[in-house]
Short mmCIF file of C-alpha atoms in Angstrom, two decimals:
data_model
loop_
_atom_site.label_atom_id
_atom_site.label_comp_id
_atom_site.label_asym_id
_atom_site.label_seq_id
_atom_site.Cartn_x
_atom_site.Cartn_y
_atom_site.Cartn_z
CA MET E 1256 0.10 0.19 -0.09
CA THR E 1257 1.55 3.18 -1.14
CA SER E 1258 2.05 5.92 1.57
CA ILE E 1259 3.81 9.20 1.48
CA ILE E 1260 5.32 9.26 4.27
CA SER E 1261 8.65 8.89 4.86
CA THR E 1262 9.37 5.61 6.22
CA ASP E 1263 12.87 7.08 7.75
CA SER E 1264 12.19 6.53 11.49
CA ALA E 1265 14.45 9.03 13.11
CA ARG E 1266 12.72 11.62 10.77
CA GLY E 1267 11.83 14.39 12.43
CA PRO E 1268 9.45 17.66 12.10
CA GLY E 1269 12.01 19.84 9.52
CA PRO E 1270 11.37 20.45 5.80
CA PHE E 1271 11.51 17.26 3.63
CA ASN E 1272 15.09 16.78 1.93
CA VAL E 1273 14.28 16.65 -2.09
CA ALA E 1274 16.80 15.05 -4.27
CA ILE E 1275 16.58 16.41 -8.03
CA VAL E 1276 17.96 13.59 -10.89
CA GLY E 1277 18.82 15.28 -14.14
CA THR E 1278 20.42 18.02 -14.41
CA GLY E 1279 19.28 19.03 -17.83
CA GLY E 1280 17.58 22.04 -18.51
CA ILE E 1281 13.41 21.35 -16.64
CA ALA E 1282 15.45 20.54 -13.71
CA ASN E 1283 16.56 24.17 -13.44
CA ALA E 1284 12.45 24.93 -13.19
CA HIS E 1285 11.49 22.66 -10.26
CA ALA E 1286 14.76 23.93 -8.10
CA ALA E 1287 12.89 26.65 -8.28
CA ALA E 1288 10.19 26.03 -7.99
CA ILE E 1289 10.90 23.84 -4.87
CA SER E 1290 13.55 25.91 -3.33
CA GLY E 1291 11.01 28.79 -2.77
CA GLN E 1292 8.79 25.84 -0.55
CA PRO E 1293 9.84 26.03 2.80
CA GLY E 1294 8.75 22.19 3.77
CA LEU E 1295 11.06 20.62 1.58
CA ALA E 1296 15.46 21.51 0.93
CA LEU E 1297 17.21 20.79 -1.76
CA VAL E 1298 20.09 17.79 -0.42
CA ALA E 1299 21.53 15.84 -3.87
CA ALA E 1300 21.99 16.28 -7.81
CA ILE E 1301 22.21 13.17 -9.04
CA ASP E 1302 23.63 12.95 -12.69
CA ILE E 1303 26.08 10.36 -14.66
CA ASN E 1304 27.67 13.99 -15.82
CA PRO E 1305 29.09 14.80 -12.85
CA GLY E 1306 30.60 18.42 -14.23
CA GLN E 1307 27.33 19.01 -14.60
CA ALA E 1308 25.73 18.13 -11.91
CA SER E 1309 28.56 20.48 -10.18
CA GLN E 1310 27.29 23.52 -11.79
CA PHE E 1311 23.60 22.63 -11.19
CA ALA E 1312 24.66 22.44 -7.36
CA GLU E 1313 26.08 25.65 -7.30
CA LYS E 1314 23.67 27.80 -8.72
CA TRP E 1315 21.24 26.07 -5.97
CA GLY E 1316 22.68 25.57 -3.04
CA ILE E 1317 22.80 22.02 -3.22
CA PRO E 1318 25.25 20.17 -1.00
CA HIS E 1319 25.37 17.39 -2.44
CA ILE E 1320 26.32 16.10 -6.20
CA ALA E 1321 25.66 12.33 -6.55
CA ALA E 1322 25.22 9.06 -9.94
CA SER E 1323 23.35 7.90 -8.49
CA MET E 1324 19.56 7.70 -5.91
CA GLY E 1325 21.81 5.17 -3.53
CA GLN E 1326 25.18 7.23 -3.79
CA ALA E 1327 22.17 9.87 -2.92
CA LEU E 1328 21.47 8.54 -0.60
CA GLU E 1329 24.55 6.84 1.14
CA ALA E 1330 25.38 10.91 1.90
CA GLY E 1331 21.42 11.34 4.04
CA ARG E 1332 18.37 10.64 3.94
CA VAL E 1333 16.17 11.81 0.62
CA ASP E 1334 13.01 12.05 1.25
CA LEU E 1335 11.46 12.95 -2.20
CA VAL E 1336 12.77 11.75 -5.35
CA VAL E 1337 12.05 14.31 -8.76
CA ILE E 1338 13.19 12.86 -12.40
CA CYS E 1339 14.13 14.94 -14.88
CA THR E 1340 16.02 12.95 -16.67
CA PRO E 1341 14.76 12.38 -21.61
CA PRO E 1342 11.28 11.12 -21.06
CA SER E 1343 12.15 6.85 -22.17
CA SER E 1344 13.97 6.80 -18.72
CA HIS E 1345 11.14 7.95 -16.15
CA MET E 1346 9.61 4.68 -15.93
CA PRO E 1347 13.27 3.05 -14.67
CA LEU E 1348 14.21 6.08 -12.53
CA ALA E 1349 10.33 5.79 -10.89
CA LEU E 1350 10.71 1.84 -10.64
CA GLU E 1351 14.57 1.65 -9.28
CA ALA E 1352 12.86 4.68 -6.05
CA LEU E 1353 9.92 3.08 -5.01
CA ALA E 1354 11.91 0.38 -4.68
CA LEU E 1355 14.10 2.14 -2.48
CA ASP E 1356 10.70 2.79 -1.02
CA LEU E 1357 11.47 7.14 -1.84
CA ASN E 1358 7.72 9.39 -2.87
CA VAL E 1359 8.48 9.87 -6.54
CA VAL E 1360 8.10 13.01 -8.88
CA VAL E 1361 7.74 12.26 -12.14
CA GLU E 1362 8.29 15.47 -15.24
CA LYS E 1363 5.44 15.03 -17.81
CA PRO E 1364 4.77 12.94 -19.20
CA PRO E 1365 5.31 10.20 -16.51
CA ALA E 1366 6.17 7.66 -18.84
CA MET E 1367 6.53 6.36 -22.87
CA SER E 1368 3.00 4.21 -22.64
CA LEU E 1369 0.53 3.09 -21.25
CA ALA E 1370 1.45 -0.68 -20.04
CA GLN E 1371 4.42 1.57 -18.58
CA ILE E 1372 1.64 3.38 -16.04
CA HIS E 1373 0.62 0.19 -15.94
CA GLU E 1374 3.64 -0.59 -14.26
CA LEU E 1375 4.96 1.43 -12.23
CA GLN E 1376 1.52 1.27 -10.37
CA ALA E 1377 1.84 -2.03 -9.40
CA ALA E 1378 5.35 -1.58 -8.37
CA GLU E 1379 3.66 1.80 -6.18
CA ASP E 1380 1.42 -0.40 -3.93
CA LEU E 1381 4.26 -2.42 -2.55
CA SER E 1382 6.46 0.08 -1.95
CA THR E 1383 6.09 2.86 0.78
CA GLY E 1384 6.35 6.08 -2.05
CA SER E 1385 4.13 7.27 -4.05
CA VAL E 1386 4.28 9.09 -7.41
CA SER E 1387 2.81 12.06 -8.49
CA CYS E 1388 3.33 13.16 -12.03
CA ILE E 1389 3.68 16.89 -13.75
CA PHE E 1390 1.10 18.59 -14.53
CA GLN E 1391 1.36 22.42 -13.79
CA HIS E 1392 -1.25 24.15 -15.84
CA ARG E 1393 -4.48 21.71 -13.60
CA PHE E 1394 -3.05 23.80 -9.99
CA SER E 1395 -3.58 27.89 -10.60
CA SER E 1396 -6.24 30.56 -8.28
CA ALA E 1397 -8.89 30.14 -11.58
CA VAL E 1398 -8.52 26.39 -11.81
CA LYS E 1399 -9.63 26.37 -8.34
CA ARG E 1400 -12.72 28.51 -9.24
CA LEU E 1401 -13.91 27.42 -12.20
CA ALA E 1402 -13.87 23.75 -11.05
CA ALA E 1403 -16.48 24.98 -7.83
CA LEU E 1404 -17.86 27.10 -10.34
CA ARG E 1405 -19.12 24.32 -12.54
CA GLU E 1406 -19.84 22.10 -9.52
CA SER E 1407 -21.88 24.25 -8.08
CA GLY E 1408 -24.09 24.23 -11.74
CA ALA E 1409 -23.65 28.10 -12.26
CA LEU E 1410 -21.91 27.63 -15.49
CA GLY E 1411 -24.81 25.10 -16.59
CA ARG E 1412 -23.27 21.86 -19.04
CA PRO E 1413 -20.50 21.65 -21.21
CA LEU E 1414 -21.21 22.34 -24.77
CA ILE E 1415 -17.86 22.79 -26.55
CA GLY E 1416 -14.59 23.18 -26.21
CA VAL E 1417 -11.35 24.12 -27.64
CA CYS E 1418 -7.96 22.87 -27.01
CA ASN E 1419 -4.78 24.18 -28.73
CA THR E 1420 -1.21 24.13 -28.24
CA LEU E 1421 0.59 25.59 -31.12
CA TRP E 1422 4.32 26.15 -30.61
CA PHE E 1423 7.39 26.40 -33.06
CA ARG E 1424 10.55 24.39 -32.94
CA ASN E 1425 13.04 24.12 -35.30
CA GLN E 1426 14.83 20.95 -37.30
CA ALA E 1427 17.52 21.63 -35.24
CA TYR E 1428 15.79 20.86 -31.90
CA PHE E 1429 15.29 17.96 -33.69
CA ASP E 1430 18.21 17.07 -34.16
CA VAL E 1431 19.01 17.14 -30.86
CA PRO E 1432 19.75 12.73 -30.65
CA TRP E 1433 17.25 11.03 -28.49
CA ARG E 1434 14.24 13.95 -30.34
CA GLY E 1435 11.10 12.51 -31.87
CA LEU E 1436 12.52 9.21 -31.94
CA TRP E 1437 9.81 6.56 -30.58
CA ASP E 1438 11.49 4.48 -28.27
CA VAL E 1439 12.88 7.77 -26.22
CA GLU E 1440 10.07 10.27 -26.62
CA GLY E 1441 6.92 8.30 -26.80
CA GLY E 1442 5.80 10.28 -29.50
CA GLY E 1443 6.03 14.06 -30.16
CA PRO E 1444 3.59 17.12 -30.03
CA THR E 1445 0.18 15.12 -28.50
CA MET E 1446 3.19 13.26 -26.30
CA GLY E 1447 5.83 15.78 -25.53
CA HIS E 1448 4.48 19.23 -25.17
CA GLY E 1449 0.55 19.48 -25.85
CA ILE E 1450 -0.38 17.23 -23.30
CA HIS E 1451 -0.13 19.77 -20.88
CA GLN E 1452 -3.31 22.02 -22.12
CA PHE E 1453 -5.39 18.79 -23.00
CA ASP E 1454 -4.58 17.28 -19.32
CA LEU E 1455 -6.07 19.98 -18.27
CA LEU E 1456 -8.55 20.52 -20.85
CA LEU E 1457 -9.20 16.88 -18.53
CA HIS E 1458 -9.11 17.90 -15.75
CA LEU E 1459 -11.60 20.68 -16.06
CA TRP E 1460 -14.64 19.25 -18.31
CA GLY E 1461 -14.27 15.22 -16.95
CA PRO E 1462 -14.04 12.17 -18.73
CA TRP E 1463 -13.84 11.79 -22.64
CA SER E 1464 -15.38 8.36 -23.93
CA GLN E 1465 -14.17 8.45 -27.36
CA VAL E 1466 -11.78 10.12 -30.12
CA SER E 1467 -11.53 10.69 -32.92
CA ALA E 1468 -7.88 12.13 -35.12
CA PHE E 1469 -5.74 12.72 -37.38
CA ALA E 1470 -2.00 13.43 -37.45
CA SER E 1471 0.96 13.57 -39.71
CA LYS E 1472 4.88 14.95 -40.32
CA LEU E 1473 4.19 17.50 -42.11
CA ALA E 1474 6.76 20.04 -41.48
CA ARG E 1475 10.21 18.48 -40.14
CA LYS E 1476 12.54 15.13 -40.20
CA THR E 1477 11.58 13.45 -37.54
CA ASP E 1478 9.82 9.68 -36.01
CA THR E 1479 7.33 11.01 -34.45
CA GLU E 1480 4.59 13.08 -35.68
CA ASP E 1481 4.90 17.11 -36.03
CA VAL E 1482 1.04 17.79 -35.22
CA SER E 1483 -1.90 16.37 -35.33
CA ALA E 1484 -5.73 17.08 -34.61
CA ALA E 1485 -8.42 15.07 -32.36
CA VAL E 1486 -12.39 15.73 -32.04
CA VAL E 1487 -12.60 14.36 -27.62
CA GLN E 1488 -16.02 13.49 -27.41
CA PHE E 1489 -16.79 13.76 -23.49
CA GLU E 1490 -19.28 11.42 -21.52
CA SER E 1491 -21.20 14.91 -20.72
CA GLY E 1492 -21.65 14.96 -24.01
CA ALA E 1493 -19.81 17.85 -25.12
CA LEU E 1494 -16.83 17.99 -28.04
CA ALA E 1495 -13.63 19.76 -28.62
CA THR E 1496 -10.67 20.17 -31.02
CA VAL E 1497 -7.48 19.94 -30.00
CA ILE E 1498 -4.76 20.06 -31.75
CA ASN E 1499 -1.25 20.09 -30.91
CA SER E 1500 1.06 21.23 -33.35
CA VAL E 1501 5.23 22.39 -33.53
CA ILE E 1502 5.64 23.86 -36.35
CA SER E 1503 3.36 26.94 -35.35
CA PRO E 1504 5.45 30.13 -36.29
CA ARG E 1505 2.69 32.30 -34.01
CA GLU E 1506 2.32 30.50 -30.80
CA THR E 1507 -0.20 30.21 -27.92
CA SER E 1508 -1.93 28.55 -26.18
CA VAL E 1509 -5.28 28.21 -26.19
CA ILE E 1510 -8.69 26.74 -24.18
CA ARG E 1511 -11.70 27.92 -24.57
CA LEU E 1512 -15.03 26.37 -23.02
CA ASP E 1513 -18.74 27.01 -23.77
CA PHE E 1514 -21.32 26.12 -21.35
CA GLU E 1515 -23.87 26.94 -21.01
CA ASN E 1516 -23.89 30.27 -18.82
CA ALA E 1517 -20.60 31.55 -20.12
CA THR E 1518 -17.61 31.00 -22.52
CA LEU E 1519 -14.68 30.57 -20.70
CA GLU E 1520 -11.45 31.87 -22.01
CA LEU E 1521 -8.25 31.17 -21.24
CA GLU E 1522 -4.30 32.45 -23.95
CA HIS E 1523 -1.21 32.10 -23.23
CA LEU E 1524 2.25 30.23 -24.57
CA TYR E 1525 3.81 28.17 -21.41
CA GLY E 1526 1.96 29.20 -17.90
CA TYR E 1527 -0.77 31.50 -17.18
CA GLY E 1528 -2.62 33.89 -14.45
CA GLU E 1529 -5.26 36.00 -13.64
CA LYS E 1530 -4.81 38.24 -17.10
CA ASN E 1531 -4.74 35.42 -19.21
CA TRP E 1532 -8.44 34.67 -18.90
CA LYS E 1533 -11.75 35.76 -19.91
CA LEU E 1534 -15.17 34.76 -19.08
CA THR E 1535 -17.58 36.26 -21.30
CA PRO E 1536 -21.28 35.89 -19.40
CA ALA E 1537 -24.32 34.52 -21.91
CA PRO E 1538 -27.87 37.44 -21.71
CA GLY E 1539 -29.40 36.97 -18.55
CA HIS E 1540 -25.79 35.35 -16.41
CA GLU E 1541 -24.24 38.67 -16.01
CA HIS E 1542 -23.95 38.05 -12.01
CA LEU E 1543 -20.83 34.82 -13.90
CA LEU E 1544 -18.82 38.05 -13.65
CA ALA E 1545 -18.05 38.88 -9.85
CA LEU E 1546 -18.33 35.37 -9.10
CA TRP E 1547 -15.00 35.16 -11.48
CA ASP E 1548 -13.13 38.07 -10.55
CA ASP E 1549 -12.51 37.44 -6.91
CA GLY E 1550 -8.91 38.92 -6.17
CA GLU E 1551 -7.02 35.56 -5.98
CA ASN E 1552 -3.96 35.13 -8.06
CA GLN E 1553 -2.25 32.27 -8.42
CA PRO E 1554 -0.58 31.13 -11.25
CA SER E 1555 0.17 28.21 -12.66
CA GLY E 1556 3.44 26.14 -12.43
CA HIS E 1557 5.47 24.49 -10.53
CA GLY E 1558 5.64 26.56 -8.69
CA ALA E 1559 1.59 25.77 -8.27
CA GLN E 1560 1.92 22.04 -7.60
CA TYR E 1561 4.83 21.78 -5.05
CA ALA E 1562 3.31 23.42 -2.60
CA VAL E 1563 0.55 21.94 -3.13
CA ILE E 1564 3.23 18.35 -2.63
CA ALA E 1565 4.54 19.69 0.75
CA GLU E 1566 1.62 19.97 2.42
CA SER E 1567 1.20 16.32 0.92
CA LEU E 1568 3.73 14.90 2.29
CA SER E 1569 3.64 17.00 6.26
CA SER E 1570 -0.30 15.56 5.75
CA GLY E 1571 1.00 12.21 5.11
CA THR E 1572 -1.65 12.87 2.01
CA LEU E 1573 -0.94 10.77 -1.10
CA ALA E 1574 0.72 14.12 -3.08
CA PRO E 1575 -1.43 14.80 -6.99
CA VAL E 1576 -1.50 14.04 -9.25
CA SER E 1577 -1.28 10.30 -9.55
CA LEU E 1578 -0.98 8.34 -11.78
CA ARG E 1579 -4.40 6.84 -11.87
CA GLU E 1580 -5.41 11.03 -11.83
CA ALA E 1581 -3.11 10.65 -14.80
CA LEU E 1582 -4.28 8.14 -16.79
CA PRO E 1583 -6.94 9.10 -18.83
CA THR E 1584 -4.36 12.11 -20.11
CA MET E 1585 -2.24 9.12 -20.75
CA GLU E 1586 -5.85 7.03 -22.26
CA LEU E 1587 -6.30 10.02 -24.50
CA ALA E 1588 -2.77 10.71 -25.73
CA ALA E 1589 -3.19 6.86 -26.94
CA ALA E 1590 -6.32 7.21 -28.88
CA ILE E 1591 -4.86 10.54 -30.65
CA TYR E 1592 -2.15 8.16 -32.46
CA ALA E 1593 -4.42 4.73 -32.76
CA SER E 1594 -6.73 6.72 -34.04
CA SER E 1595 -4.64 8.82 -36.12
CA ILE E 1596 -2.66 6.04 -37.99
CA GLY E 1597 -5.69 2.64 -37.67
CA GLY E 1598 -8.07 5.27 -38.90
CA ARG E 1599 -11.03 4.74 -36.58
CA THR E 1600 -12.81 5.98 -33.39
CA ILE E 1601 -11.26 5.41 -30.90
CA ALA E 1602 -13.09 4.80 -27.61
CA ARG E 1603 -11.57 5.41 -23.81
CA GLY E 1604 -10.52 1.75 -22.37
CA GLU E 1605 -10.56 -0.09 -25.70
CA ILE E 1606 -6.76 -0.01 -25.58
CA ASP E 1607 -6.05 -3.11 -23.91
CA ASN E 1608 -2.84 -4.80 -23.04
CA GLN E 1609 -4.22 -6.53 -25.66
CA ASN E 1610 -3.11 -3.55 -28.46
CA PRO E 1611 -0.69 -2.88 -30.44
CA PHE E 1612 -1.25 0.77 -28.85
CA PHE E 1613 -0.75 -0.52 -25.10
CA GLY E 1614 2.70 -0.97 -25.83
CA ARG E 1615 4.18 1.89 -27.10
CA MET E 1616 1.57 5.15 -28.92
CA ASP E 1617 2.80 4.23 -32.90
CA GLY E 1618 1.20 0.62 -31.64
CA ARG E 1619 4.77 -0.74 -33.71
CA LEU E 1620 3.36 -0.07 -36.94
CA ASP E 1621 6.04 2.63 -38.27
CA PRO E 1622 4.00 5.71 -39.24
CA TRP E 1623 5.11 8.16 -41.28
CA LYS E 1624 7.73 6.78 -43.25
CA GLN E 1625 7.98 9.03 -45.55
CA GLU E 1626 10.46 11.95 -45.47
CA VAL E 1627 9.39 15.39 -45.51
CA LYS E 1628 8.90 17.10 -48.88
CA THR E 1629 11.27 19.97 -49.06
CA ALA E 1630 10.41 22.83 -50.81
#
């Protein structure tokens, strides 16, 4: 049975000790967020590159560097391990941490496939540690308020949604050896970029029921897609379009949610605050403007999620976003690939352990093998 509580019987009342595994670019976002939490203390930087680990440790005032989790544990107590390595190593490192009864935070995507998510769940069941997945767009005052308004019935039924991640990555981005490969990244913008946006969509609108999608490799030399487009139906009956792109010169991240009584719109790029949201009431529902503008302003971001993680550590409760909570998002990513490659609508729950898309997002079907056309 999983628990967020440290197994160290000598655990004192002070901050919980955190080790970061992988000291590349995204690790800095985690270090900044952790440094801002009084309940957390960075104690170790773990990397197979000692020079990079040393530079990272010096930058963030981390007292120890190590080449492995075991080595970090020899230097002192660790309560939480944060995995910031390339996607293909997320699951094996999380399994290693769980085997050591450590709590784990994993950058997106939490795993490369649905099979890996289920393997992690099985390992979590045998550990006193647990896994929390980074989906930081869920954590903001605006999302909390929107969820409360929807639950109260003030917004009415969800009807039509738009969820676009329109970003730009040039060819040099994909020329990095580990990028754009199914067996290293797990997929293209659907898995590695747009997943944050449609995770927020699912968090706000609840369970999805089926999806029909297209994906292509239109402009980049890469094994994975560089764009996908889907129509998602929710259990509520609502419909939403979801586009994930890394070939869009004017970058933006957009969510629009049309309810019966109001439209909620969010436009930002990599993170948002209150000013990025807009509520437009339907005629006769102008009172919703006052309910929306309550003066609270907690932006999204790693810091917002780590604040909740720190509270969970202190209270001994399971930290968000759990593997169970992340599963519908991973299932939608797998279904978008299955639909676009197989050419048919995919229902939620259809991708079981007998389905080729359960073990790999491309179903090992070698999609979009043709070279990109160049001018």
